[in-house]
Amino acid sequence: MTASPLSSPDVSRALHSPVIAWFDEHARDLPWRRPEAGPWGVMVSEFMLQQTPVSRVLPVYGQWLARWPRPAALAAEAPGEAVRAWGRLGYPRRALRLHGAAVAITERHGGDVPRDHAQLLALPGIGEYTAAAVASFAYGQRHAVLDTNVRRVFARTATGVEYPPNATTAAERRLARALLPEDEATASRWAAASMELGALVCTARNPDCARCPVAGLCAWRLAGKPPHDGPPRRGQTYAGTDRQVRGRLLAVLREAVGPVPGALLDTVWEEPVQRARALDGLVSDGLVEPLAGGLYRLPQT
Ligand code: SF4
C-alpha cells in the first residue's frame, strides 16, 4: 500500500473544495436531486440505485413517484404491486423492503420519512448506507455515505490502491469519517460530490484522471497507478445463474393479471432442478405466493 499524502486532517481537507467545486459545475440534473423530490423521492432513488445504473432507474423512478407520491400511497397497496412496478430493475427484494419501509413510515411517523438517523435505521429494510444517504441527501445532515463509487474514490485518493475491498471494512468507515467535513452543509455536499466523482470521472475501469479535480492529490495516481493486487473482484455474472431464472419467473407473474399455473412457469427455464430452486427461493423471500391448485401470484399481504 502506498503512503497517502492525505494522512493529515489538514491535507485531507484539501480534497473538499475542489471536489465540491467540480460537483457544482458538473453534477447531473437528476430528478431525486431536485427540491420537489423531497425525502420520499430521495429514499426511493436510494433503494433503486443501490445495484442498478442511473439510466435504468430513471423511467421506473418516474413511474413510481407518479403512482405513489407519498409513502402512505404505497403502503395502501399490496406488496406484490411494488414487485410488479419494480419491473426489470433486478434484485426485487428491494421492492418488498421499500414497501415495508413505506408501511412503517405510515404507521410510526404519520407518513413522513423520519429525519432522525436512528429512526431511519430502525425502519425495516433500511441499512446503514440508506439511512446515511437519506439523512445526508434529503435532510442535509453530516454522515459518511459509503457507496461503491465513494469507496473507490477514497481507495484511490487516500489509500493509494486501485480498488476497495470486496466488502466494506471498518478501516474504510474510519477513513470516511475522518474525511468528512466538519459542518453539516459542507459534509452533505461532499457526500454527493464524492459519489458523483466516482460515477462520472473516477470510474472503475477507465478513470479520467486528466479531468479529475484532485489528480494532484491522488495517492494512487501519484504512485504510478499500481495494479490491483488484492483478492479477485466479484464479477456480475448473470447468464445461467439462479438470478436469471428468478428474473424470468417473476417477469411472468408481473405481466399476469391474476394467479398463474405452475405449468406456465415451467416454460421459462428448461432445467427443472434449477427452476424449482429459483421458484422456492422466490417463495421463501416473500416475492411469490403459492396458492392451492398449483397456482402462483405476486404477494398480496
Ligand atoms: S486522479 Fe484518477 S484515480 Fe485519482 S481520483 Fe482522480 S480520476 Fe480517480
mmCIF file of C-alpha atoms and ligand atoms in Angstrom:
data_model
loop_
_atom_site.group_PDB
_atom_site.id
_atom_site.type_symbol
_atom_site.label_atom_id
_atom_site.label_comp_id
_atom_site.label_asym_id
_atom_site.label_seq_id
_atom_site.Cartn_x
_atom_site.Cartn_y
_atom_site.Cartn_z
ATOM 1 C CA MET A 1 0.000 0.000 0.000
ATOM 2 C CA THR A 2 1.239 3.460 -0.885
ATOM 3 C CA ALA A 3 1.708 6.095 1.793
ATOM 4 C CA SER A 4 -1.023 8.621 1.336
ATOM 5 C CA PRO A 5 -0.366 12.333 1.037
ATOM 6 C CA LEU A 6 -3.792 12.697 2.677
ATOM 7 C CA SER A 7 -2.916 11.262 6.070
ATOM 8 C CA SER A 8 -3.115 14.522 7.980
ATOM 9 C CA PRO A 9 -6.507 16.125 8.525
ATOM 10 C CA ASP A 10 -5.271 19.382 7.018
ATOM 11 C CA VAL A 11 -4.298 17.747 3.779
ATOM 12 C CA SER A 12 -7.408 15.582 3.650
ATOM 13 C CA ARG A 13 -9.431 18.788 3.791
ATOM 14 C CA ALA A 14 -7.702 19.811 0.596
ATOM 15 C CA LEU A 15 -9.972 17.398 -1.215
ATOM 16 C CA HIS A 16 -13.200 19.079 -0.204
ATOM 17 C CA SER A 17 -13.102 22.370 -2.098
ATOM 18 C CA PRO A 18 -12.016 21.031 -5.499
ATOM 19 C CA VAL A 19 -14.424 18.092 -5.437
ATOM 20 C CA ILE A 20 -17.359 20.262 -4.350
ATOM 21 C CA ALA A 21 -16.487 22.963 -6.909
ATOM 22 C CA TRP A 22 -16.318 20.292 -9.608
ATOM 23 C CA PHE A 23 -19.708 18.971 -8.464
ATOM 24 C CA ASP A 24 -21.220 22.465 -8.613
ATOM 25 C CA GLU A 25 -20.243 22.621 -12.258
ATOM 26 C CA HIS A 26 -20.725 19.047 -13.439
ATOM 27 C CA ALA A 27 -23.386 17.371 -11.303
ATOM 28 C CA ARG A 28 -26.067 15.663 -13.367
ATOM 29 C CA ASP A 29 -29.551 17.078 -13.119
ATOM 30 C CA LEU A 30 -31.262 14.001 -11.690
ATOM 31 C CA PRO A 31 -34.880 14.064 -10.520
ATOM 32 C CA TRP A 32 -34.085 12.906 -6.997
ATOM 33 C CA ARG A 33 -31.702 15.842 -6.595
ATOM 34 C CA ARG A 34 -34.390 18.414 -7.306
ATOM 35 C CA PRO A 35 -36.123 20.054 -4.354
ATOM 36 C CA GLU A 36 -39.509 18.653 -5.379
ATOM 37 C CA ALA A 37 -38.229 15.077 -4.888
ATOM 38 C CA GLY A 38 -38.407 15.519 -1.118
ATOM 39 C CA PRO A 39 -37.223 12.877 1.364
ATOM 40 C CA TRP A 40 -39.502 10.177 -0.091
ATOM 41 C CA GLY A 41 -38.098 10.718 -3.597
ATOM 42 C CA VAL A 42 -34.574 10.514 -2.193
ATOM 43 C CA MET A 43 -35.407 7.315 -0.337
ATOM 44 C CA VAL A 44 -36.980 5.679 -3.394
ATOM 45 C CA SER A 45 -33.977 6.619 -5.515
ATOM 46 C CA GLU A 46 -31.536 5.220 -2.960
ATOM 47 C CA PHE A 47 -33.316 1.856 -2.919
ATOM 48 C CA MET A 48 -33.332 1.728 -6.706
ATOM 49 C CA LEU A 49 -29.773 2.938 -7.283
ATOM 50 C CA GLN A 50 -28.001 0.583 -4.921
ATOM 51 C CA GLN A 51 -27.294 -2.083 -7.518
ATOM 52 C CA THR A 52 -28.667 -0.515 -10.688
ATOM 53 C CA PRO A 53 -27.323 2.202 -13.014
ATOM 54 C CA VAL A 54 -28.995 5.609 -13.249
ATOM 55 C CA SER A 55 -30.141 5.093 -16.850
ATOM 56 C CA ARG A 56 -32.223 2.071 -15.884
ATOM 57 C CA VAL A 57 -33.559 3.653 -12.709
ATOM 58 C CA LEU A 58 -34.826 6.891 -14.304
ATOM 59 C CA PRO A 59 -38.003 5.577 -16.029
ATOM 60 C CA VAL A 60 -39.026 3.321 -13.141
ATOM 61 C CA TYR A 61 -38.393 6.090 -10.623
ATOM 62 C CA GLY A 62 -40.653 8.464 -12.567
ATOM 63 C CA GLN A 63 -43.488 5.951 -12.788
ATOM 64 C CA TRP A 64 -43.098 5.012 -9.136
ATOM 65 C CA LEU A 65 -43.299 8.586 -7.839
ATOM 66 C CA ALA A 66 -46.223 9.384 -10.139
ATOM 67 C CA ARG A 67 -48.150 6.424 -8.764
ATOM 68 C CA TRP A 68 -47.001 6.631 -5.163
ATOM 69 C CA PRO A 69 -46.056 10.253 -4.441
ATOM 70 C CA ARG A 70 -46.173 9.603 -0.693
ATOM 71 C CA PRO A 71 -45.212 6.574 1.444
ATOM 72 C CA ALA A 72 -48.868 6.133 2.521
ATOM 73 C CA ALA A 73 -49.956 5.632 -1.088
ATOM 74 C CA LEU A 74 -47.522 2.749 -1.498
ATOM 75 C CA ALA A 75 -48.348 1.343 1.943
ATOM 76 C CA ALA A 76 -52.030 1.153 0.965
ATOM 77 C CA GLU A 77 -51.276 -1.295 -1.838
ATOM 78 C CA ALA A 78 -50.301 -4.973 -1.727
ATOM 79 C CA PRO A 79 -46.559 -5.660 -1.668
ATOM 80 C CA GLY A 80 -46.988 -7.530 -4.948
ATOM 81 C CA GLU A 81 -47.797 -4.215 -6.637
ATOM 82 C CA ALA A 82 -44.400 -2.902 -5.570
ATOM 83 C CA VAL A 83 -42.754 -6.015 -7.033
ATOM 84 C CA ARG A 84 -44.747 -5.532 -10.251
ATOM 85 C CA ALA A 85 -43.796 -1.863 -10.558
ATOM 86 C CA TRP A 86 -40.145 -2.699 -9.870
ATOM 87 C CA GLY A 87 -40.100 -4.116 -13.390
ATOM 88 C CA ARG A 88 -36.685 -5.221 -14.576
ATOM 89 C CA LEU A 89 -34.549 -3.260 -12.125
ATOM 90 C CA GLY A 90 -33.251 -6.505 -10.626
ATOM 91 C CA TYR A 91 -32.730 -7.570 -7.019
ATOM 92 C CA PRO A 92 -36.510 -7.323 -6.472
ATOM 93 C CA ARG A 93 -36.325 -7.895 -2.723
ATOM 94 C CA ARG A 94 -35.569 -4.181 -2.691
ATOM 95 C CA ALA A 95 -39.175 -3.578 -3.807
ATOM 96 C CA LEU A 96 -40.518 -5.561 -0.863
ATOM 97 C CA ARG A 97 -38.190 -3.753 1.521
ATOM 98 C CA LEU A 98 -39.253 -0.364 0.181
ATOM 99 C CA HIS A 99 -42.886 -1.350 0.592
ATOM 100 C CA GLY A 100 -42.181 -2.482 4.168
ATOM 101 C CA ALA A 101 -40.441 0.832 4.900
ATOM 102 C CA ALA A 102 -43.439 2.749 3.481
ATOM 103 C CA VAL A 103 -45.792 0.810 5.782
ATOM 104 C CA ALA A 104 -43.617 1.556 8.822
ATOM 105 C CA ILE A 105 -43.287 5.248 7.886
ATOM 106 C CA THR A 106 -47.061 5.452 7.597
ATOM 107 C CA GLU A 107 -47.710 3.653 10.879
ATOM 108 C CA ARG A 108 -44.938 5.123 13.025
ATOM 109 C CA HIS A 109 -44.205 8.532 11.541
ATOM 110 C CA GLY A 110 -47.520 9.828 10.219
ATOM 111 C CA GLY A 111 -46.470 9.216 6.630
ATOM 112 C CA ASP A 112 -43.369 11.441 6.706
ATOM 113 C CA VAL A 113 -39.906 9.988 6.140
ATOM 114 C CA PRO A 114 -38.178 10.495 9.510
ATOM 115 C CA ARG A 115 -35.343 12.984 9.724
ATOM 116 C CA ASP A 116 -33.503 11.303 12.575
ATOM 117 C CA HIS A 117 -30.759 8.862 11.532
ATOM 118 C CA ALA A 118 -31.609 6.373 14.304
ATOM 119 C CA GLN A 119 -35.286 6.404 13.317
ATOM 120 C CA LEU A 120 -34.342 5.866 9.687
ATOM 121 C CA LEU A 121 -32.100 2.960 10.663
ATOM 122 C CA ALA A 122 -34.937 1.436 12.688
ATOM 123 C CA LEU A 123 -37.181 1.197 9.619
ATOM 124 C CA PRO A 124 -37.416 -2.292 8.135
ATOM 125 C CA GLY A 125 -35.216 -2.832 5.115
ATOM 126 C CA ILE A 126 -33.067 0.244 5.784
ATOM 127 C CA GLY A 127 -29.407 -0.414 6.443
ATOM 128 C CA GLU A 128 -26.530 1.827 7.426
ATOM 129 C CA TYR A 129 -25.951 3.035 3.884
ATOM 130 C CA THR A 130 -29.549 4.025 3.104
ATOM 131 C CA ALA A 131 -30.094 5.688 6.486
ATOM 132 C CA ALA A 132 -26.954 7.786 5.996
ATOM 133 C CA ALA A 133 -27.818 8.607 2.382
ATOM 134 C CA VAL A 134 -31.369 9.769 3.192
ATOM 135 C CA ALA A 135 -30.241 11.753 6.248
ATOM 136 C CA SER A 136 -27.497 13.398 4.202
ATOM 137 C CA PHE A 137 -29.145 13.961 0.805
ATOM 138 C CA ALA A 138 -32.704 14.663 1.964
ATOM 139 C CA TYR A 139 -32.022 16.444 5.255
ATOM 140 C CA GLY A 140 -28.536 17.891 4.739
ATOM 141 C CA GLN A 141 -27.013 16.118 7.724
ATOM 142 C CA ARG A 142 -23.399 15.098 8.343
ATOM 143 C CA HIS A 143 -22.946 11.380 7.665
ATOM 144 C CA ALA A 144 -20.371 9.218 5.904
ATOM 145 C CA VAL A 145 -22.215 7.819 2.883
ATOM 146 C CA LEU A 146 -20.168 4.919 1.591
ATOM 147 C CA ASP A 147 -21.395 3.526 -1.710
ATOM 148 C CA THR A 148 -19.282 1.712 -4.313
ATOM 149 C CA ASN A 149 -18.315 4.941 -6.073
ATOM 150 C CA VAL A 150 -17.247 6.747 -2.906
ATOM 151 C CA ARG A 151 -15.302 3.719 -1.687
ATOM 152 C CA ARG A 152 -13.379 3.621 -4.972
ATOM 153 C CA VAL A 153 -12.590 7.351 -4.864
ATOM 154 C CA PHE A 154 -11.325 7.046 -1.282
ATOM 155 C CA ALA A 155 -9.333 3.895 -2.089
ATOM 156 C CA ARG A 156 -7.522 5.746 -4.850
ATOM 157 C CA THR A 157 -7.117 9.244 -3.445
ATOM 158 C CA ALA A 158 -6.388 8.376 0.179
ATOM 159 C CA THR A 159 -5.338 4.741 0.446
ATOM 160 C CA GLY A 160 -3.389 4.577 -2.808
ATOM 161 C CA VAL A 161 -4.924 1.384 -4.199
ATOM 162 C CA GLU A 162 -6.935 0.866 -7.350
ATOM 163 C CA TYR A 163 -9.969 -0.821 -5.782
ATOM 164 C CA PRO A 164 -11.506 -1.046 -2.314
ATOM 165 C CA PRO A 165 -12.009 -4.461 -0.659
ATOM 166 C CA ASN A 166 -14.984 -6.543 -1.836
ATOM 167 C CA ALA A 167 -16.923 -5.797 1.359
ATOM 168 C CA THR A 168 -16.818 -2.519 3.308
ATOM 169 C CA THR A 169 -14.285 -2.664 6.152
ATOM 170 C CA ALA A 170 -14.022 -0.865 9.489
ATOM 171 C CA ALA A 171 -10.909 0.895 8.154
ATOM 172 C CA GLU A 172 -12.910 2.334 5.266
ATOM 173 C CA ARG A 173 -15.581 3.589 7.656
ATOM 174 C CA ARG A 174 -12.919 5.234 9.816
ATOM 175 C CA LEU A 175 -11.359 6.854 6.772
ATOM 176 C CA ALA A 176 -14.744 8.094 5.532
ATOM 177 C CA ARG A 177 -15.467 9.653 8.922
ATOM 178 C CA ALA A 178 -12.009 11.234 9.021
ATOM 179 C CA LEU A 179 -12.564 12.772 5.584
ATOM 180 C CA LEU A 180 -15.987 14.182 6.476
ATOM 181 C CA PRO A 181 -16.096 17.995 6.590
ATOM 182 C CA GLU A 182 -16.983 19.439 9.985
ATOM 183 C CA ASP A 183 -20.070 21.467 9.155
ATOM 184 C CA GLU A 184 -23.292 19.792 8.104
ATOM 185 C CA ALA A 185 -23.919 21.660 4.870
ATOM 186 C CA THR A 186 -20.423 21.016 3.509
ATOM 187 C CA ALA A 187 -20.489 17.378 4.684
ATOM 188 C CA SER A 188 -23.746 16.766 2.847
ATOM 189 C CA ARG A 189 -22.416 18.412 -0.309
ATOM 190 C CA TRP A 190 -19.174 16.420 -0.009
ATOM 191 C CA ALA A 191 -21.110 13.134 0.236
ATOM 192 C CA ALA A 192 -22.978 13.854 -3.001
ATOM 193 C CA ALA A 193 -19.912 15.289 -4.754
ATOM 194 C CA SER A 194 -17.523 12.421 -3.950
ATOM 195 C CA MET A 195 -20.178 9.950 -5.107
ATOM 196 C CA GLU A 196 -20.658 11.809 -8.384
ATOM 197 C CA LEU A 197 -16.897 11.983 -8.949
ATOM 198 C CA GLY A 198 -16.752 8.195 -8.703
ATOM 199 C CA ALA A 199 -19.720 7.796 -11.032
ATOM 200 C CA LEU A 200 -18.529 10.177 -13.746
ATOM 201 C CA VAL A 201 -14.727 10.561 -13.564
ATOM 202 C CA CYS A 202 -13.080 8.054 -11.221
ATOM 203 C CA THR A 203 -14.867 5.115 -12.805
ATOM 204 C CA ALA A 204 -13.976 1.509 -12.089
ATOM 205 C CA ARG A 205 -12.260 0.631 -15.346
ATOM 206 C CA ASN A 206 -11.325 3.938 -17.001
ATOM 207 C CA PRO A 207 -10.677 6.730 -14.515
ATOM 208 C CA ASP A 208 -10.377 10.000 -16.427
ATOM 209 C CA CYS A 209 -7.530 11.475 -14.377
ATOM 210 C CA ALA A 210 -6.998 14.293 -16.906
ATOM 211 C CA ARG A 211 -10.415 15.704 -15.952
ATOM 212 C CA CYS A 212 -10.130 14.948 -12.242
ATOM 213 C CA PRO A 213 -10.173 17.912 -9.835
ATOM 214 C CA VAL A 214 -7.963 16.095 -7.311
ATOM 215 C CA ALA A 215 -5.459 14.459 -9.661
ATOM 216 C CA GLY A 216 -2.639 16.355 -7.936
ATOM 217 C CA LEU A 217 -3.546 14.822 -4.562
ATOM 218 C CA CYS A 218 -4.466 11.296 -5.598
ATOM 219 C CA ALA A 219 -2.222 8.747 -3.894
ATOM 220 C CA TRP A 220 -2.855 6.006 -6.430
ATOM 221 C CA ARG A 221 -2.124 8.247 -9.413
ATOM 222 C CA LEU A 222 0.966 9.737 -7.765
ATOM 223 C CA ALA A 223 2.273 6.217 -7.095
ATOM 224 C CA GLY A 224 2.094 5.414 -10.805
ATOM 225 C CA LYS A 225 -1.259 3.602 -10.647
ATOM 226 C CA PRO A 226 -0.052 0.246 -9.286
ATOM 227 C CA PRO A 227 -2.312 -2.577 -10.489
ATOM 228 C CA HIS A 228 -4.797 -4.200 -8.132
ATOM 229 C CA ASP A 229 -3.138 -6.947 -6.080
ATOM 230 C CA GLY A 230 -5.948 -7.797 -3.651
ATOM 231 C CA PRO A 231 -8.404 -10.684 -3.865
ATOM 232 C CA PRO A 232 -10.206 -11.065 -7.225
ATOM 233 C CA ARG A 233 -13.041 -8.601 -7.611
ATOM 234 C CA ARG A 234 -16.538 -10.001 -7.544
ATOM 235 C CA GLY A 235 -17.960 -10.379 -11.018
ATOM 236 C CA GLN A 236 -21.512 -9.623 -12.050
ATOM 237 C CA THR A 237 -22.280 -12.795 -13.988
ATOM 238 C CA TYR A 238 -25.954 -13.191 -14.767
ATOM 239 C CA ALA A 239 -26.465 -15.599 -17.674
ATOM 240 C CA GLY A 240 -27.241 -19.087 -16.429
ATOM 241 C CA THR A 241 -27.480 -18.105 -12.771
ATOM 242 C CA ASP A 242 -30.417 -18.601 -10.414
ATOM 243 C CA ARG A 243 -30.849 -14.828 -10.579
ATOM 244 C CA GLN A 244 -31.618 -15.089 -14.263
ATOM 245 C CA VAL A 245 -34.163 -17.859 -13.660
ATOM 246 C CA ARG A 246 -35.772 -15.871 -10.847
ATOM 247 C CA GLY A 247 -35.981 -12.861 -13.152
ATOM 248 C CA ARG A 248 -37.779 -14.879 -15.800
ATOM 249 C CA LEU A 249 -40.222 -16.408 -13.332
ATOM 250 C CA LEU A 250 -41.038 -13.011 -11.843
ATOM 251 C CA ALA A 251 -41.500 -11.483 -15.306
ATOM 252 C CA VAL A 252 -44.326 -13.968 -15.989
ATOM 253 C CA LEU A 253 -46.020 -13.108 -12.693
ATOM 254 C CA ARG A 254 -45.580 -9.357 -13.173
ATOM 255 C CA GLU A 255 -47.250 -9.448 -16.537
ATOM 256 C CA ALA A 256 -50.172 -11.645 -15.418
ATOM 257 C CA VAL A 257 -53.319 -10.011 -14.064
ATOM 258 C CA GLY A 258 -54.157 -12.968 -11.800
ATOM 259 C CA PRO A 259 -52.639 -16.179 -10.437
ATOM 260 C CA VAL A 260 -50.524 -18.210 -12.841
ATOM 261 C CA PRO A 261 -50.429 -22.035 -13.127
ATOM 262 C CA GLY A 262 -47.101 -23.674 -12.288
ATOM 263 C CA ALA A 263 -47.099 -25.254 -15.758
ATOM 264 C CA LEU A 264 -46.723 -21.791 -17.300
ATOM 265 C CA LEU A 265 -43.768 -21.025 -15.033
ATOM 266 C CA ASP A 266 -42.197 -24.321 -16.140
ATOM 267 C CA THR A 267 -41.850 -22.915 -19.655
ATOM 268 C CA VAL A 268 -39.368 -20.178 -18.700
ATOM 269 C CA TRP A 269 -36.397 -22.459 -17.974
ATOM 270 C CA GLU A 270 -35.680 -25.965 -19.188
ATOM 271 C CA GLU A 271 -33.556 -27.293 -16.366
ATOM 272 C CA PRO A 272 -36.051 -28.492 -13.718
ATOM 273 C CA VAL A 273 -33.804 -28.619 -10.638
ATOM 274 C CA GLN A 274 -32.547 -25.072 -11.093
ATOM 275 C CA ARG A 275 -36.034 -23.857 -11.968
ATOM 276 C CA ALA A 276 -37.517 -25.399 -8.815
ATOM 277 C CA ARG A 277 -34.711 -23.983 -6.697
ATOM 278 C CA ALA A 278 -35.289 -20.496 -8.118
ATOM 279 C CA LEU A 279 -39.035 -20.696 -7.510
ATOM 280 C CA ASP A 280 -38.510 -21.980 -3.960
ATOM 281 C CA GLY A 281 -36.161 -19.064 -3.362
ATOM 282 C CA LEU A 282 -38.730 -16.547 -4.589
ATOM 283 C CA VAL A 283 -41.368 -18.092 -2.309
ATOM 284 C CA SER A 284 -39.093 -18.103 0.735
ATOM 285 C CA ASP A 285 -38.091 -14.480 0.024
ATOM 286 C CA GLY A 286 -41.782 -13.498 0.041
ATOM 287 C CA LEU A 287 -41.695 -12.393 -3.599
ATOM 288 C CA VAL A 288 -44.073 -15.100 -4.803
ATOM 289 C CA GLU A 289 -47.131 -16.513 -3.044
ATOM 290 C CA PRO A 290 -48.046 -20.158 -3.699
ATOM 291 C CA LEU A 291 -51.778 -20.889 -3.793
ATOM 292 C CA ALA A 292 -53.841 -24.069 -3.721
ATOM 293 C CA GLY A 293 -54.142 -25.920 -7.009
ATOM 294 C CA GLY A 294 -50.548 -25.304 -8.115
ATOM 295 C CA LEU A 295 -51.100 -21.581 -8.743
ATOM 296 C CA TYR A 296 -48.702 -18.720 -8.006
ATOM 297 C CA ARG A 297 -49.061 -14.943 -7.742
ATOM 298 C CA LEU A 298 -47.232 -11.847 -6.535
ATOM 299 C CA PRO A 299 -47.605 -11.375 -2.752
ATOM 300 C CA GLN A 300 -50.868 -9.831 -1.619
ATOM 301 C CA THR A 301 -50.121 -9.432 2.087
HETATM 302 S S1 SF4 B 1 -6.691 11.145 -10.257
HETATM 303 FE FE1 SF4 B 1 -7.643 9.490 -11.391
HETATM 304 S S2 SF4 B 1 -7.641 7.755 -9.999
HETATM 305 FE FE2 SF4 B 1 -7.248 9.577 -8.770
HETATM 306 S S3 SF4 B 1 -9.266 10.202 -8.012
HETATM 307 FE FE3 SF4 B 1 -8.895 11.323 -9.909
HETATM 308 S S4 SF4 B 1 -9.808 10.048 -11.516
HETATM 309 FE FE4 SF4 B 1 -9.589 8.776 -9.694
#
